């Protein structure tokens, strides 16, 4: 673990490079969003997976970041970097204040406290209409510019690159934290705090640091989002988003950064994938479906339309299925699966060879 | 409206809401006591209960007194199914995986509710269609009184179940000491299944008493769930007497703060109370956790 | 009556019992002694089905009850008074006793009150405290509830896991007097004890368990004479003899 693991980076770069050259603009946009979520979930992975602290309220920090920067830059003409600093600082400050009492709690109590916090922030954003625009949100946030270029121009290719470079930087940062002394101590004993404390690691300080860091990262992602889209609404603080963040970490295998990254990209593309299926026309479907179901074209059309509403349901299903069948996460889980498969195949081949020989 | 009649008005609607929360919280406690799991899908049981009742009454025209028990039974089945499909197969349950898996379950159920009943709110006719009682300018609906009666009856029935029946005692025994319960020949797995069924049935009652004269939409689960958590925590997790007291408290607190402080920030204010209790006294208002457990029924 | 043959039991990957064999005949009282961590409680758990063994067999009369679920084991007449009593602390004394008869509750309902009275005759103190929460009793009274609860199952074979642990001598005497009476009335006992003198006063035969294996076995008087047993289990009073 001490040597830098370059392989995943290489794979990622090749994939991203491919997309950069051949990808459609729309795909780029989706992946830019996914990259922003990755920034949130990398922090969440440190918090939930490594420090063992569940948070079901991280969308609140994402929203705080986005709203702070949007309000400051639009209403008060603050420059972008000012918005960024304030967004991250405010989010970290809130996380610090909330974190001190919250992180004393454990298990279910911690989950409920963070959940309560998240919903409070949502309802504050939703209700403070003069300030946040309530349910209609805020629009018109200035686009992000770097070295005089508007990153969102040209279909956002540069934005895409910029976000993913950020993801890479945060991955490195997270890796360093995991390899740091307190990080290693926490990981090696699987979040057993008594043991860590006994080993001389101040776990509560470490937990608070990770909590504040993850809140700051979420805020940064919110900032990136609002200056990409120009718009932010109360749904950015929704409970569902917080839950999706946790789900991404869980599906990734909890204490697994690369798994989290994978799961984040896949899960953020899922609603889009389902939306695409809606475009399928009833007539395109093979005859046997019509025949075997005995449905008319309009009925099938309605069914297909319903299909796009399935994203909520499928999210739920994915979480349950992963927790039950692949608790080690998508990355390790798939690798394990292939390994078992390979072993089986080898065993079968071996047997055959033995039987051939005899 | 005079201050006094306002107070009367708020008291009644606060109690009615509180009654709903009590039922959700008792459902949470039952599962918590039997398994140590907090079921984050508890609010979804209430939503399903409400929707099934709406379908039975409004679409199929079944009279409410018949539809009500059908709904409760249906939810008991759903609760049992939830346990069998989502909870029981888990090999290495830890608090984190349990939190995440029950959240997964709640999202799944929300998705199903949206698929079946659509995205728009649905209405349920009042149970008692009589002109409301007027008492010093305060208007009290008959349904409000009915809710209070139903909640009182359910609480009494639960008390009877856990204090007087051998199955109820066996359920408490499982909660208390799983291994000893097994030694008594109690089928712990079946008791846990039963606790999920019972808990879902309670959720159904909560959903049903909440809806008449109002409406239900698929996304309401977290609202019920959060209020249920709040009541359960403030009453002391697993403590049912505490839950009843805390339910009344939260119901009143919510309506009075909405009425006198700020209707806009009702949600935030009510939840702030949850955080306050969690930070100051996570074992709940009834004091030490051990004492609270001894008072459990 | 009970026959355990080369039983091996694990906690996860950790093997705790390594091929333990023992037998108990009907009407007999057998003692099982051994140091802390020898695996005595694990053996009790294996017999009652709480912790299914990995290897070996357990036979009750002619029936193979290996790895049978606890609910079925108790129906066949084996009850365990577990280590540390494991009462249902927030239930009343009477409820605890009644739950002891859970497995025959529906079938035997008319009989239960008589059985309960019998327990109260054996332990009159419990009758006074019938409505009290079990968790609020003294240690000795709790042990009485634990024994009474197991008796309510109407066992043919009673397993006791260190019933004297942490109790005052007078209480121990009282409880062991009761156990002695029960044995005379025909109840078969398998008694796990660290207090070897106590165990040997009660039993005819004994097994010595050491790190998951039966190290010694035989009639109690023979074991009493054994130097190893004296040194390891009979403590100070025998020290001079050994030295
Ligand atoms: N729940 C458990 N998980 C893992 N190991 C256990 C567990 N219970 C007991 N052990 C281990 O099994 C061995 C035997 O324990 P036990 O049967 O309780 O011994 P005894 O009752 O003779 O004191 C000990 O080494 C103990 O550490
Ligand atoms: Mg022991």
XYZ file of C-alpha atoms and ligand atoms in Angstrom, chain C residues 40-41 83 161-162, ligand 2:
6
model
C -17.391 -26.459 29.363
C -19.956 -23.823 28.431
C -23.929 -19.696 32.795
C -23.531 -24.391 33.956
C -21.737 -23.181 37.064
Mg -18.168 -21.382 31.209
